[in-house]
Coordinates of C-alpha atoms in Angstrom, one line a residue:
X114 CA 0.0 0.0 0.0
X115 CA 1.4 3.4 -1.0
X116 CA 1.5 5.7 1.9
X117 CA -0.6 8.7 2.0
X118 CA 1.7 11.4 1.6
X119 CA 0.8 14.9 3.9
X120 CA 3.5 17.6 3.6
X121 CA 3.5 21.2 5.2
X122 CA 5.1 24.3 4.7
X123 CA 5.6 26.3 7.9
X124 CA 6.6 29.6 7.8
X125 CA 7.2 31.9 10.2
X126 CA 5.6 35.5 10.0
X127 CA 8.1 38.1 11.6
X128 CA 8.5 39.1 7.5
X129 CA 7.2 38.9 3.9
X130 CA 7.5 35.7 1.4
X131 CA 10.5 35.6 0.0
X132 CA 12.4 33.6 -3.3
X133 CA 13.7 30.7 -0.6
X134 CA 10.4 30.3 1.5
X135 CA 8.1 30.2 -1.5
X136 CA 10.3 27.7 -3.2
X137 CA 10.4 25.6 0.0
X138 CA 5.9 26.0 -0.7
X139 CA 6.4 24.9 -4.1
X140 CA 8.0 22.0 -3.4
X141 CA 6.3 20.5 -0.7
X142 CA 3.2 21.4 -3.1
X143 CA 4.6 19.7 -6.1
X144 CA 5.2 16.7 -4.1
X145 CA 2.0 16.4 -2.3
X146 CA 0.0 16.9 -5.5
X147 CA 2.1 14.4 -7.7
X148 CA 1.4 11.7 -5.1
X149 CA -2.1 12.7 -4.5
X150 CA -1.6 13.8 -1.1
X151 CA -2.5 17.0 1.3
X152 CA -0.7 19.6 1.7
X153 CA -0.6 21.6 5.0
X154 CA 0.3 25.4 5.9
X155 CA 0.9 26.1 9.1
X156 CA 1.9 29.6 10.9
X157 CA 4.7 29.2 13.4
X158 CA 4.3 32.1 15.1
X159 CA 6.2 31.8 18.1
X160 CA 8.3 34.6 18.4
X161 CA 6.2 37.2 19.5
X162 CA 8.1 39.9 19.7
X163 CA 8.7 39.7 15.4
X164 CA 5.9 37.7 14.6
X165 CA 2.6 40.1 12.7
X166 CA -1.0 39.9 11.1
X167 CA 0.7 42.1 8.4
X168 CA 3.3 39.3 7.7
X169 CA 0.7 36.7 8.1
X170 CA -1.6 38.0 5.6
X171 CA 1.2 38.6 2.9
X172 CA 2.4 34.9 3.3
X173 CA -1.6 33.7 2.2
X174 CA -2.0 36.1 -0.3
X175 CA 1.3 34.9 -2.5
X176 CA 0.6 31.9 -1.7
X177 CA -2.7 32.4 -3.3
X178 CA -1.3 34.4 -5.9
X179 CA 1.3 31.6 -6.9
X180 CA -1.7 29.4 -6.9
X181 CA -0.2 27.1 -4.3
X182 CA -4.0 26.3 -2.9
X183 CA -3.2 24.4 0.9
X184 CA -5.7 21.8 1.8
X185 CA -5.4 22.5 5.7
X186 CA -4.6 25.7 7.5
X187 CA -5.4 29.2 8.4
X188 CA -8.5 30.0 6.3
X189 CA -9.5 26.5 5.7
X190 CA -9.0 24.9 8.8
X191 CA -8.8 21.1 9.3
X192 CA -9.1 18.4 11.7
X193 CA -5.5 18.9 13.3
X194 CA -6.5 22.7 13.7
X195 CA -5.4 25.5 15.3
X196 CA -2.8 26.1 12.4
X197 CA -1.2 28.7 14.4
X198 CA 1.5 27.8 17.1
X199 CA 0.2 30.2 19.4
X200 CA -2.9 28.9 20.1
X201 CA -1.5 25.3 20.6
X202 CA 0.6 26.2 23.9
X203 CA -1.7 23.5 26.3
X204 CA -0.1 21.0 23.7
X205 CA 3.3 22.1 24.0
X206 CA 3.2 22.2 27.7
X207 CA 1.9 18.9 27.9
X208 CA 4.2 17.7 26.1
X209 CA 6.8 19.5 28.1
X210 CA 5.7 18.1 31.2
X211 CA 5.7 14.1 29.9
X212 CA 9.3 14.5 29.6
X213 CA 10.0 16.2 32.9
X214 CA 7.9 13.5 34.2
X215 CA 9.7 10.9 32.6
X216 CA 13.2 12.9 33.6
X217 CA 14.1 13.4 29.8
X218 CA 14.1 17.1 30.3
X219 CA 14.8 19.1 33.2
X220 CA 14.3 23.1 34.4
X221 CA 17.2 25.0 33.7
X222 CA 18.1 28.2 35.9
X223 CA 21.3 29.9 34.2
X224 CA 20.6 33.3 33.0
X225 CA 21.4 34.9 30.1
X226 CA 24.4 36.5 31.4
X227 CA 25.9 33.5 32.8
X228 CA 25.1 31.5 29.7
X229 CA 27.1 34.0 27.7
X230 CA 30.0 33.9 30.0
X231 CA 30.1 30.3 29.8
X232 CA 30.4 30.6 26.3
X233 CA 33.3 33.2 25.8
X234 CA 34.9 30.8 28.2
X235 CA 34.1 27.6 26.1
X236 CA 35.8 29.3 22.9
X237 CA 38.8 30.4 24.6
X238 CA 39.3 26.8 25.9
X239 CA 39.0 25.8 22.5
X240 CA 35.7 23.5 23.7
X241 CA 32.0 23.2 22.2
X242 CA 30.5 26.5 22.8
X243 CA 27.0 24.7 23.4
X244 CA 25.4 24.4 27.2
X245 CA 27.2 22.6 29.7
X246 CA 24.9 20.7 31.4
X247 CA 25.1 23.1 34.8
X248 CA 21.4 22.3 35.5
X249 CA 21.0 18.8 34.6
X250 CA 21.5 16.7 37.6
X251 CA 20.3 19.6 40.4
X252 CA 19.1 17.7 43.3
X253 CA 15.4 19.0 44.2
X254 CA 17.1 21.3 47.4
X255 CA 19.4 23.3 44.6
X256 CA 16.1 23.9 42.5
X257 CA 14.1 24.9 45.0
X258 CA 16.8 27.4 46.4
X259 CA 16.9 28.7 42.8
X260 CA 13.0 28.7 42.3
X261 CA 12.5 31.0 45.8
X262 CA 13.9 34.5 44.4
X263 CA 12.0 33.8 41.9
X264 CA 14.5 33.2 39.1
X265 CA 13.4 32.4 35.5
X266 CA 13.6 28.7 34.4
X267 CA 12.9 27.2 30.7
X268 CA 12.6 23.7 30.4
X269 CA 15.9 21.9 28.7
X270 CA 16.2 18.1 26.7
X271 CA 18.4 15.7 28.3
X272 CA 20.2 15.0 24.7
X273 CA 22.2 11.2 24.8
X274 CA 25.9 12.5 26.0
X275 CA 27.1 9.4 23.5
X276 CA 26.2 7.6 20.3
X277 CA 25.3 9.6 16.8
X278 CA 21.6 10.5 16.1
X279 CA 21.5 9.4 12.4
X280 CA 19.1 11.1 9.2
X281 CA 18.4 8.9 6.6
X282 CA 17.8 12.5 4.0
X283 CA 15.9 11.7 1.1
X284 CA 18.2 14.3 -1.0
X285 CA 21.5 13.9 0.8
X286 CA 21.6 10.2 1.8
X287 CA 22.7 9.4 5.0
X288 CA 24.2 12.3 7.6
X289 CA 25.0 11.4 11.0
X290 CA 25.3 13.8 14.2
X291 CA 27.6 13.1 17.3
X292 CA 25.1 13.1 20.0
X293 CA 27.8 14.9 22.5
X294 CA 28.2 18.0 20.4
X295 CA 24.2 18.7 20.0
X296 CA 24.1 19.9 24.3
X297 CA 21.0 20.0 25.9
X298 CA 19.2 21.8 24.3
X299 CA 15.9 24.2 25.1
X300 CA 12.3 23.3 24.6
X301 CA 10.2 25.3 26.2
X302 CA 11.3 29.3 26.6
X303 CA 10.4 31.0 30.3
X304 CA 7.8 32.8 28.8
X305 CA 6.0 28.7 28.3
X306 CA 6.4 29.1 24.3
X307 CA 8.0 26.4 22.4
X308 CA 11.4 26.6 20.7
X309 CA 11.4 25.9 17.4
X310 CA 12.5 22.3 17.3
X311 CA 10.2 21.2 20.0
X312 CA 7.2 23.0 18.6
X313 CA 8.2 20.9 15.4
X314 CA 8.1 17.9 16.6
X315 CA 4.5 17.7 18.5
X316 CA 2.8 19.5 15.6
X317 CA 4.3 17.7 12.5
X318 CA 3.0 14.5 14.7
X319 CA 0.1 15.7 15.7
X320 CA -1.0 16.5 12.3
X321 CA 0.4 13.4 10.6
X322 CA 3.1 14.9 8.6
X323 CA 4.8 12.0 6.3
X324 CA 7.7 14.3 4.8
X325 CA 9.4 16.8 6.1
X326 CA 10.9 19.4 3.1
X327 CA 12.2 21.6 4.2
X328 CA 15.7 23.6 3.4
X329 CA 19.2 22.9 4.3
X330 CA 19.6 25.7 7.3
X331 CA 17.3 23.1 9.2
X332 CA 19.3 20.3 8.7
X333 CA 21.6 21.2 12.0
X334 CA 18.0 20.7 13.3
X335 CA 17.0 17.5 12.3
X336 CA 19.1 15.5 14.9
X337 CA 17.5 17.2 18.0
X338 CA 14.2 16.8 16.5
X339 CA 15.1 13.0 15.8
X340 CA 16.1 12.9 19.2
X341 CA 12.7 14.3 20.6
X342 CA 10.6 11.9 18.4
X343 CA 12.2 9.2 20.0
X344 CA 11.8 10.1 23.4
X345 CA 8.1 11.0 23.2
X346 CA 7.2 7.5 21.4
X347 CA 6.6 8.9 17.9
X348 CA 7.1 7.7 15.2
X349 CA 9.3 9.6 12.5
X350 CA 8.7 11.4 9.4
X351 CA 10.8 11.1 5.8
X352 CA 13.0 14.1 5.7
X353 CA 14.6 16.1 2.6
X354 CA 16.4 19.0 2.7
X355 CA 16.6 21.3 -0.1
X356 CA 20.6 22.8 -1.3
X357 CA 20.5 26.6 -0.7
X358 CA 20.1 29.3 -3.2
X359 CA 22.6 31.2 -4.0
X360 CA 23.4 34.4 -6.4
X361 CA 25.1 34.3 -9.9
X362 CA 27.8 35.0 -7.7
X363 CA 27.9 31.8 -5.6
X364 CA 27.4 33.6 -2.9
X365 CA 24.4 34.1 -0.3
X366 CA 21.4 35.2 -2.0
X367 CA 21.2 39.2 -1.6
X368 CA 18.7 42.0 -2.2
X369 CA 20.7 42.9 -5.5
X370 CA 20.1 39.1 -6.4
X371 CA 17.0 38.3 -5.8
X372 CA 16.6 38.0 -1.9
X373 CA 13.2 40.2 -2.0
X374 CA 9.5 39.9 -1.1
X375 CA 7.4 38.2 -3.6
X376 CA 5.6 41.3 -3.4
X377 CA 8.6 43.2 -5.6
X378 CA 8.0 40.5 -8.5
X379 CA 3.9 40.5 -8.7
X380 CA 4.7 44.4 -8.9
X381 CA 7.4 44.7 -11.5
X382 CA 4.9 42.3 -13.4
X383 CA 6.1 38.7 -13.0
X384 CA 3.6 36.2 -13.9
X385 CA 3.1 33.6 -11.3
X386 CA 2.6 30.6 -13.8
X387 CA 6.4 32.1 -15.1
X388 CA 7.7 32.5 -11.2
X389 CA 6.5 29.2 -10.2
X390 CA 8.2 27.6 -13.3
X391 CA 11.1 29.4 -12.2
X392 CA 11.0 28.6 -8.8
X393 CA 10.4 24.9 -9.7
X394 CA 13.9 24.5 -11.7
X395 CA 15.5 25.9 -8.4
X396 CA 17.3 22.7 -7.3
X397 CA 14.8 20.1 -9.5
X398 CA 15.5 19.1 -13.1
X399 CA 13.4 16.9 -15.5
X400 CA 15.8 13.6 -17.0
X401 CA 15.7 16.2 -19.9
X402 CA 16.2 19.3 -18.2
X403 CA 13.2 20.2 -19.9
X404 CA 12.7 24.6 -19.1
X405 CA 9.6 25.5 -19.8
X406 CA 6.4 24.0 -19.1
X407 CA 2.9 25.1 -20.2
X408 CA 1.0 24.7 -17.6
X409 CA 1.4 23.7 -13.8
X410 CA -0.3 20.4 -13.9
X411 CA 2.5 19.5 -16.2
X412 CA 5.2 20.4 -13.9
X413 CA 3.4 18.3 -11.1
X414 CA 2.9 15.7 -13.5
X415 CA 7.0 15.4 -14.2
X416 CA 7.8 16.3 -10.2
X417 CA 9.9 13.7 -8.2
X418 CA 11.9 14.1 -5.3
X419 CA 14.4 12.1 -7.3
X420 CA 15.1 14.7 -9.5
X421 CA 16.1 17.5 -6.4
X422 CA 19.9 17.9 -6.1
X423 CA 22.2 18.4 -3.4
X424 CA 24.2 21.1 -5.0
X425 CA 23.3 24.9 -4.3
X426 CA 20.5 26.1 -6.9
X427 CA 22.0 29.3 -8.4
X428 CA 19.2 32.3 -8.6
X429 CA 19.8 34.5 -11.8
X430 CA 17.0 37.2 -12.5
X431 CA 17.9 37.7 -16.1
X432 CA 16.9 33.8 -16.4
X433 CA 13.9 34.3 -14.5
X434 CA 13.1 37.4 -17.0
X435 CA 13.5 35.6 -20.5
X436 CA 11.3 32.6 -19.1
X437 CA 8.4 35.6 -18.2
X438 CA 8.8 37.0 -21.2
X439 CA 8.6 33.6 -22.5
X440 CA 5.3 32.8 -20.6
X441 CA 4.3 36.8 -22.0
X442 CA 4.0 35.4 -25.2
X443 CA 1.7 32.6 -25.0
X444 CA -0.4 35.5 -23.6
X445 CA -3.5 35.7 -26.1
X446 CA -4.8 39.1 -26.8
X447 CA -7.1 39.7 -24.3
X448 CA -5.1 38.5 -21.2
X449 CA -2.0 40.7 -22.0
X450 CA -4.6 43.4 -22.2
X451 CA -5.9 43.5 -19.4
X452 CA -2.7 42.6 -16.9
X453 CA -0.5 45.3 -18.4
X454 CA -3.7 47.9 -18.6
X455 CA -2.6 48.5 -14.3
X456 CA 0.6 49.5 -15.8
X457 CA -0.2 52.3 -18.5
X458 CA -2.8 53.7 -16.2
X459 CA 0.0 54.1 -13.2
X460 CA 2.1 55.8 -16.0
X461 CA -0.8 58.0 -16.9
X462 CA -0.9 56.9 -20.3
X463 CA -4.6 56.1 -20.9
X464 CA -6.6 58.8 -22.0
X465 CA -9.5 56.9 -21.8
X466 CA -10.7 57.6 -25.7
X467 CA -8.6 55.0 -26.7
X468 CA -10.6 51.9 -28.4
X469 CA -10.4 48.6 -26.9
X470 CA -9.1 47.1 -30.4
X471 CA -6.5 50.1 -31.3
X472 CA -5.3 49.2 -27.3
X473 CA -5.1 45.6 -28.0
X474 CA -2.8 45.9 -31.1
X475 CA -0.7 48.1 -29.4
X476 CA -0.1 45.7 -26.3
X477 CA 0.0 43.0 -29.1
X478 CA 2.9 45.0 -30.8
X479 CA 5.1 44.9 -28.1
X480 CA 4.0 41.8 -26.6
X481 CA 6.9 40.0 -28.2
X482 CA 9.4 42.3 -26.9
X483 CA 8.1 42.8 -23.1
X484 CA 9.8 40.7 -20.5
X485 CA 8.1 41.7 -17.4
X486 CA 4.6 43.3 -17.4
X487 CA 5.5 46.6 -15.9
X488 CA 7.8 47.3 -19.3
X489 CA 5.0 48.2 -21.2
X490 CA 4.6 51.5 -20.1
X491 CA 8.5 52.0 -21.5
X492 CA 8.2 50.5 -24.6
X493 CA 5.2 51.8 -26.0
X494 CA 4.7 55.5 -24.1
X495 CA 5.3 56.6 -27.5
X496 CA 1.5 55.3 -28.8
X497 CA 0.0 57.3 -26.2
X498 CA 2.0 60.5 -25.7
X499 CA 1.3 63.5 -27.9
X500 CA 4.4 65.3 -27.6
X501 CA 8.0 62.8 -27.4
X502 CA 11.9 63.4 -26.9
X503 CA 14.4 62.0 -28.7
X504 CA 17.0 59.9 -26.8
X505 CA 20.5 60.4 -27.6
X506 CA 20.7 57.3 -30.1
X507 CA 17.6 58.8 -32.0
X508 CA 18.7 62.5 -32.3
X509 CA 22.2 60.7 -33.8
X510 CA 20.2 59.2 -36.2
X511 CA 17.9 62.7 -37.2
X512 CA 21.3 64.1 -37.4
X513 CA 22.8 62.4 -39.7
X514 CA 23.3 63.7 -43.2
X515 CA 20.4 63.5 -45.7
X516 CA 18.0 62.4 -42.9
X517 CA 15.9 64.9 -42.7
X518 CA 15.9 65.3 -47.1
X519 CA 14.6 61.4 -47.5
X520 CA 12.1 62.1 -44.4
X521 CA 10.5 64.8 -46.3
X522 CA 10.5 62.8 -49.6
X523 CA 8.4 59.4 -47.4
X524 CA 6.1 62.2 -45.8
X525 CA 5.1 63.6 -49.3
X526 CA 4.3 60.3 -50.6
X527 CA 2.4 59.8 -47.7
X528 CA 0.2 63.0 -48.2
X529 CA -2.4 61.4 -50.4
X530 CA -2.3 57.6 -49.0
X531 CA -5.3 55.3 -48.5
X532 CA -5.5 53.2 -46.9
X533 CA -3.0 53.7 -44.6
X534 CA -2.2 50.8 -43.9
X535 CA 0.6 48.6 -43.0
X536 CA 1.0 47.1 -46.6
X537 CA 0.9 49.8 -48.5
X538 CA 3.3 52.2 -45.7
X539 CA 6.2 49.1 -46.6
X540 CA 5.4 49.3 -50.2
X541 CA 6.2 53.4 -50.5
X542 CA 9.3 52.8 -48.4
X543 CA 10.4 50.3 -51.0
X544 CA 9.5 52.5 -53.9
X545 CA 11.7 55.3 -52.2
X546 CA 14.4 53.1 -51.1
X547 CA 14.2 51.8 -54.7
X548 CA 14.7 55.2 -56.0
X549 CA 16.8 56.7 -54.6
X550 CA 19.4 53.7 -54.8
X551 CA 19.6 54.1 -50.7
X552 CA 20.0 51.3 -48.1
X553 CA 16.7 50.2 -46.3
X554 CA 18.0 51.4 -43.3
X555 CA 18.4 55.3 -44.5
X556 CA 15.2 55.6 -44.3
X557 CA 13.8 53.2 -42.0
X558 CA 15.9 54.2 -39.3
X559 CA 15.2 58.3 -39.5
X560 CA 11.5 57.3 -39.6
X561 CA 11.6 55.2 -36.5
X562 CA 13.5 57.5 -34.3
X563 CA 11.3 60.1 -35.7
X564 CA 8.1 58.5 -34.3
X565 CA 9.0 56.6 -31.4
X566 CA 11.9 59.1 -29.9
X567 CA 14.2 56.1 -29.9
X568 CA 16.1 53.4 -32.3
X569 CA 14.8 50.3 -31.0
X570 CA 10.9 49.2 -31.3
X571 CA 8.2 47.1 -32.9
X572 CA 7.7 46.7 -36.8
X573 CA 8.0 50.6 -38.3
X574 CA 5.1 50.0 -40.5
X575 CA 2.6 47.8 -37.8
X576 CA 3.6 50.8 -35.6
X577 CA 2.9 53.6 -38.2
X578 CA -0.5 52.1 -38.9
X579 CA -1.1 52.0 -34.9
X580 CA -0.2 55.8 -34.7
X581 CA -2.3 57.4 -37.8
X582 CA -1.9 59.6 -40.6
X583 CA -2.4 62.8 -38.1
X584 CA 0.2 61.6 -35.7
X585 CA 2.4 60.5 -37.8
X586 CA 2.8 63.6 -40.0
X587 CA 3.3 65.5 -37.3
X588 CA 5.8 63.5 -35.8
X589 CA 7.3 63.5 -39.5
X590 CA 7.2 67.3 -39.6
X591 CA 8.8 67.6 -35.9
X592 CA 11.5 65.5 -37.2
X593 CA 12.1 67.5 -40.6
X594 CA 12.6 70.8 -38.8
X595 CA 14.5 69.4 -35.9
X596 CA 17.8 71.0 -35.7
X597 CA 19.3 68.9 -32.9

């Protein structure tokens, strides 16, 4: 019988979704919806001090907006519910108090000062830095004398002084831990809130978690939590842990990189079938390193956790921008419309008398050429504005010698065309070029810089057509007087 697979992605709100967190969702999704599982979001917000709605709610909206739908959690709730740490405390602390019952945890007294001593000490000596154990065999006189000023405790794990905790990683194979070097460490804080690892532990059980995904940081982690399953009876979960991702740089992923809130890409006009693809190559590969994929079912379709790779995925956002641009293309009319309509109205560019066909073959002109959503507003201001500048490049070109002449001679032509249309615009220019025994380039390139303020842009002649006789004669007759 194949198990029944039940994955989580637990975040932690003290800030926004970022790159490593969503691809970290994205796996766990892709897994759990290849092997027909459930996939689980949980909040871990334990560290009050950090932890906010505002980060909460950004972490369900681009999870929504990725379209990473969870089957249990905040929003949906579930029959392991609450899905936020916070209001699981009882658990923990019962929890807690089994293994102080059963002596595999013990109140700890040091302070914060003193533990910091210990461990300027430790490093001079050249030893472990982690806790020494100061608390760990207190006879029930020493806690009580500690207990009476009424001295902060948090409850600590009696961690195995010998033997190696083992993790049999589904990506990295077998890693094993010296049990001496992990310390005791702390599961429940003063303040009766779980650490991290022991908060872990009783939920992922609790709520049946199979596989554990989760990335590489965490793996220092593992061990302890290992160590905790075992002493509370359960039984453990598969775990995997994903290679970090780094910049083109091999180095840690920065802000310059990459290291930003998902909220910076659905701005600049990423689409999220494009990010997710994206995301999904971060680490994973098809046999045939297959890049793009046309839908999301397909990439769940191909998903294994066999195809996941231990070395460090390499984040590069010029990569990420010709696979949008990619996924831009397969746009049909009226979907690029309306997603980059957003964008021309921030840029003020909508007059509002514009026709909903004329706007769709502008956006359609430049659709080829966009790769993020947001560009739009750059590349084709031109349509829209009534007055342009020329950019350096494009005032080079008006300037050059007999420019202005063989602009006059095209605009002439033009004075009595009908229709003005796109084949019969080319056809002139090739009469002229013709002619006047020029290169097509003499007179294509003065036009476009002419009309568009720049050297670089769609089809002259789709974009001529787009613009109108009015506009573009007076564009022409800007051009043809322009002295530079």
């Amino acid at each position: 019988m194949t198990e029944k697979v039940r994955v989580r992605f637990a975040p932690s709100p003290t800030g926004f979704l970022h790159i490593g967190g969503a691809r970290t969702a994205l796996f766990n999704w892709l897994f759990a919806r290849h092997r027909g599982g459930e996939f689980i979001l949980r909040i871990e917000d334990t560290d009050e001090s950090r932890s906010t709605r505002i980060a909460v709610d950004n972490i369900l909206e681009n999870l929504h907006w990725l379209g990473l739908n969870w089957d249990e959690g905040p929003e949906k709730g579930g029959r392991f519910g609450p899905y936020f740490q916070m209001k699981r405390l009882d658990t923990y602390r019962g929890y807690s108090d089994e293994l102080l019952r059963e002596e595999q945890a013990y109140f700890c007294y040091c302070t914060a000062e003193e533990l910091a001593e210990r461990r300027k000490e430790a490093l001079k000596r050249g030893s472990p830095p982690g806790y020494d154990g100061r608390c760990r065999e207190l006879s029930s006189q020493q806690r009580e004398n500690l207990e009476s000023p009424g001295r902060e405790r948090v409850v600590r794990f009696k961690t195995p002084r010998e033997g190696v905790t083992q993790v049999n990683d589904l990506i990295r194979g077998r890693v094993e831990f010296e049990n001496a070097l992990l310390d005791d460490f702390v599961i429940m804080k003063s303040s009766g809130t779980p650490t991290f690892n022991f908060a872990n532990v009783v939920d992922d059980h609790l709520m049946e978690i199979s596989h554990v995904i989760r990335g590489d940081e965490h793996l220092s982690n593992t061990p302890r939590q290992i160590l905790l399953y075992q002493a509370l009876g359960f039984s453990l979960p598969s775990f995997g842990h994903l290679s970090m991702i780094l910049g083109t740089d091999r180095a840690k992923l920065s802000k310059r990189e990459g290291a930003i809130s998902l909220d910076w890409y659905r701005e600049e006009g990423y689409l999220s079938q494009a990010l997710v693809n994206y995301l999904a190559l971060l680490g994973w590969a098809t046999p045939d390193s297959q890049e793009l994929f046309s839908s999301v079912n397909e990439i769940i379709s191909k998903f294994s956790l066999k195809g996941i790779g231990k070395t460090a995925a390499i984040f590069d956002l010029k990569k990420l921008d010709w696979m949008n641009g990619q996924h831009i293309k397969r746009l049909s009319p009226d979907e690029i419309t309306e997603l980059v309509r957003p964008y021309l109205e921030k840029s003020n560019l909508l007059r509002g008398d514009e026709s909903e066909e004329w706007l769709k073959k502008v956006v359609v002109l430049e659709q080829d050429r966009i790769k993020t959503l947001s560009q739009i507003a750059e590349y084709s201001d031109f349509f829209f504005l009534r007055e342009i500048e020329y950019d350096e490049k494009a005032g080079k070109v008006l300037r050059k010698k007999g420019a202005s002449c063989l602009l006059q001679i095209y605009r002439d032509r033009l004075k009595d065309l009908e229709p003005f249309t796109i084949e019969r615009l080319e056809e002139v220019a090739r009469e002229i070029i013709a002619e006047e025994k020029i290169r097509g380039g003499d007179l294509i390139h003065p036009t476009r810089a002419a009309l568009t303020g720049r050297t670089v842009g769609p089809g002259l002649f789709e974009l001529m057509a787009l613009l109108g006789k009015e506009m573009t004669f007076l564009r022409l007759d800007k051009a043809i007087k322009w002295k530079g």
